[in-house]
Coordinates of N, CA, C and O and ligand atoms in Angstrom, one line a residue:
X7 N -83.9 132.2 -93.4 CA -83.8 133.2 -94.3 C -84.2 132.7 -95.5 O -83.7 131.7 -96.0
X8 N -84.9 133.4 -96.4 CA -85.4 133.0 -97.7 C -84.3 133.0 -98.6 O -83.3 133.8 -98.5
X9 N -84.4 132.1 -99.6 CA -83.4 132.0 -100.8 C -84.1 132.4 -102.0 O -85.2 132.0 -102.3
X10 N -83.6 133.4 -102.7 CA -84.1 133.9 -103.9 C -83.4 133.3 -105.1 O -82.1 133.4 -105.2
X11 N -84.2 132.7 -105.9 CA -83.5 132.2 -107.2 C -83.8 133.2 -108.3 O -84.8 133.7 -108.6
X12 N -82.7 133.6 -108.9 CA -82.6 134.5 -110.0 C -81.8 133.8 -111.2 O -81.1 133.0 -110.8
X13 N -81.8 134.6 -112.3 CA -81.1 133.9 -113.5 C -80.2 135.2 -114.0 O -80.6 136.2 -114.4
X14 N -78.9 134.8 -114.1 CA -78.0 135.7 -114.6 C -77.9 135.1 -116.2 O -77.8 134.0 -116.5
X15 N -77.8 136.1 -117.1 CA -77.8 135.7 -118.4 C -76.4 135.0 -118.9 O -76.6 134.2 -119.8
X16 N -75.6 135.1 -118.1 CA -74.4 134.4 -118.4 C -74.1 133.1 -117.7 O -73.6 132.0 -118.2
X17 N -74.6 133.0 -116.4 CA -74.2 131.9 -115.5 C -75.4 131.1 -115.2 O -75.4 130.0 -114.7
X18 N -76.6 131.6 -115.7 CA -77.8 130.6 -115.3 C -78.4 130.9 -114.0 O -78.2 132.0 -113.5
X19 N -79.1 129.9 -113.4 CA -79.6 130.2 -112.1 C -78.7 130.4 -111.0 O -77.7 129.7 -111.0
X20 N -78.9 131.3 -110.2 CA -78.1 131.6 -109.0 C -79.0 131.8 -107.8 O -80.1 132.2 -107.9
X21 N -78.4 131.5 -106.5 CA -79.3 131.6 -105.3 C -78.7 132.9 -104.6 O -77.5 133.1 -104.5
X22 N -79.7 133.7 -104.2 CA -79.3 134.9 -103.5 C -80.2 135.1 -102.1 O -81.1 134.6 -102.1
X23 N -79.4 135.8 -101.4 CA -80.0 136.1 -100.0 C -80.9 137.5 -100.5 O -80.4 138.2 -101.3
X24 N -81.9 137.8 -99.5 CA -82.8 139.0 -99.8 C -81.8 140.2 -99.7 O -82.1 141.2 -100.6
X25 N -80.8 140.2 -98.9 CA -80.0 141.6 -99.0 C -79.1 141.6 -100.2 O -78.5 142.7 -100.4
X26 N -79.0 140.7 -101.0 CA -78.3 140.8 -102.2 C -79.1 141.2 -103.5 O -78.7 141.5 -104.6
X27 N -80.4 141.4 -103.2 CA -81.3 141.9 -104.2 C -81.9 143.2 -103.9 O -82.1 143.6 -102.8
X28 N -82.1 144.1 -104.8 CA -82.4 145.5 -104.8 C -83.7 145.7 -105.6 O -83.6 145.3 -106.8
X29 N -84.7 146.1 -105.0 CA -85.9 146.4 -105.9 C -86.3 147.9 -105.8 O -86.1 148.5 -104.9
X30 N -86.5 148.4 -106.9 CA -86.6 149.8 -107.3 C -87.9 150.0 -108.0 O -88.2 149.4 -109.0
X31 N -88.9 150.8 -107.4 CA -90.1 151.3 -108.2 C -90.1 152.8 -108.3 O -90.0 153.5 -107.3
X32 N -90.1 153.2 -109.6 CA -90.2 154.6 -109.8 C -91.6 154.8 -110.1 O -92.2 154.4 -111.1
X33 N -92.2 155.5 -109.3 CA -93.7 155.6 -109.3 C -94.1 156.5 -110.4 O -93.4 157.5 -110.7
X34 N -95.3 156.3 -111.0 CA -95.8 157.1 -112.0 C -97.2 157.6 -111.5 O -97.7 157.2 -110.5
X35 N -97.9 158.7 -112.2 CA -99.2 159.1 -111.7 C -100.1 158.0 -111.6 O -100.8 157.7 -110.7
X36 N -100.2 157.2 -112.7 CA -101.0 156.0 -112.7 C -100.2 154.8 -112.3 O -99.0 154.5 -112.8
X37 N -100.7 154.1 -111.3 CA -99.9 153.0 -110.7 C -99.5 152.0 -111.7 O -98.3 151.5 -111.7
X38 N -100.2 151.7 -112.8 CA -99.9 150.7 -113.8 C -98.8 151.2 -114.8 O -98.1 150.5 -115.3
X39 N -98.4 152.6 -114.7 CA -97.3 153.1 -115.4 C -96.0 153.1 -114.7 O -95.0 153.5 -115.2
X40 N -96.0 152.7 -113.4 CA -94.8 152.6 -112.6 C -93.9 151.7 -113.1 O -94.2 150.6 -113.7
X41 N -92.5 152.1 -113.2 CA -91.4 151.3 -113.6 C -90.9 150.5 -112.4 O -90.4 151.0 -111.5
X42 N -90.8 149.2 -112.4 CA -90.4 148.4 -111.4 C -89.2 147.5 -111.9 O -89.3 146.8 -113.0
X43 N -88.1 147.4 -111.3 CA -87.0 146.7 -111.6 C -86.4 146.0 -110.3 O -86.7 146.4 -109.1
X44 N -85.7 145.0 -110.5 CA -84.9 144.4 -109.4 C -83.4 144.1 -110.0 O -83.4 144.0 -111.2
X45 N -82.6 144.3 -109.0 CA -81.2 144.1 -109.5 C -80.5 143.2 -108.5 O -80.7 143.2 -107.3
X46 N -79.3 142.7 -108.9 CA -78.4 142.0 -108.1 C -77.1 141.8 -108.8 O -76.9 141.9 -109.9
X47 N -76.1 141.6 -108.0 CA -74.7 141.4 -108.5 C -74.5 139.9 -108.4 O -74.6 139.2 -107.5
X48 N -74.3 139.3 -109.7 CA -74.3 137.9 -109.7 C -73.1 137.3 -108.9 O -72.0 137.9 -109.0
X49 N -73.4 136.3 -108.1 CA -72.3 135.9 -107.1 C -71.3 135.0 -108.0 O -70.2 134.9 -107.4
X50 N -71.5 134.8 -109.2 CA -70.4 134.0 -110.0 C -69.6 134.8 -110.9 O -68.4 135.0 -110.7
X51 N -70.3 135.7 -111.7 CA -69.4 136.5 -112.6 C -69.3 138.0 -112.1 O -68.6 138.9 -112.7
X52 N -70.1 138.3 -111.1 CA -69.9 139.7 -110.5 C -70.7 140.8 -111.4 O -70.6 141.9 -111.0
X53 N -71.3 140.5 -112.5 CA -71.9 141.5 -113.2 C -73.2 141.9 -112.5 O -73.8 141.2 -111.8
X54 N -73.5 143.1 -112.6 CA -74.7 143.7 -112.0 C -75.9 143.4 -113.1 O -75.9 143.9 -114.2
X55 N -76.9 142.6 -112.7 CA -78.0 142.3 -113.4 C -79.3 143.2 -113.2 O -79.6 143.1 -111.9
X56 N -79.8 143.7 -114.0 CA -81.1 144.5 -113.7 C -82.2 143.9 -114.7 O -81.9 143.8 -115.8
X57 N -83.4 143.7 -114.2 CA -84.4 143.1 -114.9 C -85.8 143.8 -114.6 O -85.9 144.3 -113.4
X58 N -86.5 144.0 -115.5 CA -87.9 144.6 -115.1 C -88.7 143.6 -114.3 O -88.6 142.3 -114.4
X59 N -89.6 144.2 -113.6 CA -90.5 143.3 -112.7 C -92.0 143.7 -112.7 O -92.1 145.0 -112.8
X60 N -92.9 142.8 -112.7 CA -94.3 143.3 -112.5 C -94.5 143.5 -111.0 O -93.7 143.2 -110.2
X61 N -95.8 143.9 -110.7 CA -96.1 144.1 -109.3 C -96.1 142.8 -108.5 O -95.8 142.8 -107.3
X62 N -96.4 141.7 -109.1 CA -96.5 140.4 -108.4 C -95.0 140.0 -108.0 O -94.8 139.6 -106.9
X63 N -94.0 140.3 -109.0 CA -92.6 140.0 -108.6 C -92.1 140.8 -107.5 O -91.5 140.4 -106.5
X64 N -92.4 142.1 -107.5 CA -92.1 143.1 -106.5 C -92.7 142.5 -105.1 O -92.1 142.5 -104.0
X65 N -94.0 142.1 -105.1 CA -94.6 141.5 -104.0 C -94.0 140.5 -103.4 O -93.7 140.3 -102.1
X66 N -93.6 139.5 -104.2 CA -92.9 138.2 -103.8 C -91.5 138.6 -103.2 O -91.2 138.0 -102.2
X67 N -90.9 139.5 -103.9 CA -89.5 139.8 -103.4 C -89.6 140.5 -101.9 O -88.7 140.2 -101.1
X68 N -90.4 141.4 -102.0 CA -90.6 142.1 -100.6 C -91.1 141.2 -99.6 O -90.6 141.2 -98.4
X69 N -91.9 140.1 -99.9 CA -92.4 139.2 -98.8 C -91.3 138.3 -98.4 O -91.2 137.8 -97.3
X70 N -90.2 138.2 -99.2 CA -89.0 137.4 -99.0 C -88.0 138.2 -98.2 O -87.0 137.7 -97.7
X71 N -88.3 139.6 -98.0 CA -87.4 140.3 -97.1 C -86.6 141.2 -97.9 O -85.8 141.9 -97.3
X72 N -86.8 141.4 -99.2 CA -86.0 142.4 -100.0 C -86.6 143.8 -99.7 O -87.7 143.9 -99.7
X73 N -85.7 144.7 -99.6 CA -86.1 146.1 -99.3 C -86.3 146.8 -100.6 O -85.7 146.4 -101.5
X74 N -87.3 147.6 -100.6 CA -87.7 148.2 -101.8 C -87.4 149.7 -101.6 O -87.5 150.4 -100.6
X75 N -86.8 150.2 -102.8 CA -86.6 151.7 -102.9 C -87.7 152.2 -103.8 O -87.9 151.7 -104.9
X76 N -88.4 153.1 -103.2 CA -89.5 153.8 -104.0 C -89.1 155.2 -104.4 O -88.5 156.1 -103.6
X77 N -89.2 155.5 -105.7 CA -88.9 156.9 -106.2 C -90.2 157.4 -106.5 O -91.0 157.2 -107.4
X78 N -90.7 158.4 -105.5 CA -92.1 158.9 -105.6 C -92.2 159.9 -106.8 O -91.3 160.5 -107.2
X79 N -93.5 160.1 -107.2 CA -93.8 161.1 -108.2 C -93.9 162.4 -107.4 O -94.5 162.5 -106.3
X80 N -93.3 163.5 -107.9 CA -93.4 164.8 -107.3 C -94.9 165.1 -107.0 O -95.8 165.0 -107.8
X81 N -95.1 165.7 -105.9 CA -96.4 166.1 -105.5 C -97.1 167.1 -106.6 O -98.4 167.0 -106.9
X82 N -96.2 167.9 -107.2 CA -96.9 168.8 -108.1 C -97.6 168.0 -109.3 O -98.5 168.5 -109.9
X83 N -97.1 166.8 -109.7 CA -97.5 166.0 -110.7 C -99.0 165.5 -110.4 O -99.8 165.1 -111.3
X84 N -99.2 165.5 -109.1 CA -100.6 164.9 -108.8 C -101.5 166.0 -108.6 O -102.8 165.8 -108.2
X85 N -101.1 167.2 -108.6 CA -102.2 168.5 -108.5 C -103.1 168.5 -109.5 O -102.7 168.2 -110.6
X86 N -104.3 169.0 -109.2 CA -105.2 169.1 -110.3 C -105.0 170.6 -110.9 O -104.8 171.5 -110.0
X87 N -105.2 170.8 -112.1 CA -104.9 172.1 -112.8 C -106.1 172.4 -113.6 O -106.7 171.6 -114.1
X88 N -106.4 173.8 -113.6 CA -107.6 174.2 -114.4 C -107.0 175.3 -115.3 O -105.8 175.7 -115.2
X89 N -107.8 175.6 -116.2 CA -107.4 176.5 -117.3 C -106.5 175.8 -118.4 O -106.2 174.7 -118.4
X90 N -106.3 176.7 -119.3 CA -105.5 176.2 -120.5 C -104.1 176.1 -120.2 O -103.6 176.8 -119.3
X91 N -103.3 175.3 -120.8 CA -101.9 175.2 -120.6 C -101.2 176.5 -121.0 O -101.7 177.2 -121.9
X92 N -100.1 176.7 -120.6 CA -99.2 177.8 -120.9 C -98.9 177.7 -122.4 O -98.5 176.6 -122.8
X93 N -99.1 178.8 -123.0 CA -98.7 178.9 -124.5 C -97.7 179.7 -124.9 O -97.1 180.5 -123.9
X94 N -97.2 179.9 -126.1 CA -96.4 180.8 -126.6 C -96.7 182.4 -126.2 O -95.8 183.1 -125.8
X95 N -98.0 182.6 -126.4 CA -98.3 184.0 -126.1 C -98.1 184.3 -124.5 O -97.8 185.5 -124.2
X96 N -98.3 183.3 -123.7 CA -98.1 183.6 -122.2 C -96.7 183.8 -122.0 O -96.3 184.6 -121.3
X97 N -95.8 183.0 -122.8 CA -94.3 183.2 -122.5 C -93.9 184.7 -123.0 O -93.1 185.3 -122.3
X98 N -94.4 185.1 -124.1 CA -94.0 186.4 -124.7 C -94.5 187.5 -123.7 O -93.9 188.4 -123.5
X99 N -95.8 187.2 -123.1 CA -96.2 188.2 -122.2 C -95.3 188.3 -121.0 O -95.0 189.4 -120.4
X100 N -94.9 187.2 -120.4 CA -93.9 187.2 -119.3 C -92.6 187.9 -119.6 O -92.1 188.6 -119.0
X101 N -92.1 187.6 -120.9 CA -90.8 188.3 -121.4 C -91.1 189.9 -121.3 O -90.3 190.6 -120.8
X102 N -92.2 190.2 -121.9 CA -92.4 191.7 -121.9 C -92.6 192.3 -120.6 O -92.1 193.4 -120.2
X103 N -93.2 191.6 -119.7 CA -93.3 192.0 -118.4 C -91.9 192.1 -117.7 O -91.7 193.1 -117.1
X104 N -91.2 191.1 -117.9 CA -89.9 191.1 -117.3 C -88.9 192.3 -117.7 O -88.0 192.7 -117.0
X105 N -89.2 192.7 -119.0 CA -88.4 193.8 -119.6 C -88.7 195.0 -118.9 O -88.0 196.1 -118.9
X106 N -89.9 195.2 -118.3 CA -90.3 196.5 -117.8 C -90.3 196.5 -116.3 O -90.5 197.4 -115.5
X107 N -90.3 195.2 -115.7 CA -90.2 195.1 -114.3 C -89.1 194.1 -113.9 O -89.2 193.0 -113.7
X108 N -87.8 194.9 -113.7 CA -86.7 194.0 -113.4 C -86.5 193.8 -111.9 O -85.7 194.3 -111.2
X109 N -87.4 193.2 -111.3 CA -87.6 192.9 -109.8 C -86.4 192.0 -109.3 O -85.8 192.3 -108.3
X110 N -86.0 191.0 -110.2 CA -85.0 190.3 -109.8 C -83.7 191.0 -109.6 O -82.9 190.8 -108.7
X111 N -83.3 191.8 -110.6 CA -82.1 192.6 -110.5 C -82.2 193.6 -109.4 O -81.2 193.7 -108.6
X112 N -83.3 194.2 -109.0 CA -83.4 195.1 -108.0 C -83.3 194.3 -106.6 O -82.6 194.8 -105.7
X113 N -83.8 193.0 -106.5 CA -83.6 192.2 -105.3 C -82.1 191.9 -105.1 O -81.6 192.0 -104.0
X114 N -81.5 191.6 -106.1 CA -80.1 191.2 -106.1 C -79.2 192.3 -105.7 O -78.3 192.2 -105.0
X115 N -79.4 193.4 -106.2 CA -78.8 194.6 -105.9 C -79.0 195.0 -104.4 O -77.9 195.4 -103.7
X116 N -80.1 195.0 -103.8 CA -80.4 195.3 -102.7 C -79.8 194.4 -101.6 O -79.4 194.6 -100.5
X117 N -79.6 193.0 -102.0 CA -79.1 192.0 -101.2 C -77.6 192.0 -101.4 O -76.9 191.2 -100.7
X118 N -77.0 192.9 -102.1 CA -75.5 192.8 -102.3 C -75.0 191.8 -103.3 O -73.7 191.5 -103.3
X119 N -75.9 191.2 -104.1 CA -75.5 190.4 -105.1 C -74.7 190.9 -106.3 O -74.6 192.1 -106.3
X120 N -74.3 190.0 -107.0 CA -73.4 190.4 -108.2 C -74.1 190.6 -109.3 O -75.2 190.1 -109.6
Ligands
ZN192 ZN1 -73.4 135.8 -113.8

C-alpha cells in the first residue's frame, strides 16, 4: 500500500494511508475553474487539514489509491441558451400574467391543498 506524505501546519510531515486522505473536486463549467482540495485528519493532533490541490496532485493521489469525490456541475449549466437574458420587464410581465391567471391556486384547490 502506498504511503502518502502530507504536511500538517502544526505537526509537520505526517505519513498517511490512502484511506485517510479525501480528495474532493467541485467541477466547474470550465475544467480549469474546478476547485480541487484534499483533506485528512492529522494522525498526531487530530485536526482536519484541508488544502487546495492542482490537477497533478489529484492525479498523484488517485493513482496512490485515494478515492475521489466529484461534485458535478448541474446539467442545466452546460446547456446552450439563445436569446437575451431575462430582465426586469420579463419579470414584470410574469407578475402581471400571474395576477390574471391564478393557475397554481386553482390546481391546489382541485387537489385539496390548503
Ligand atoms: Zn497535526
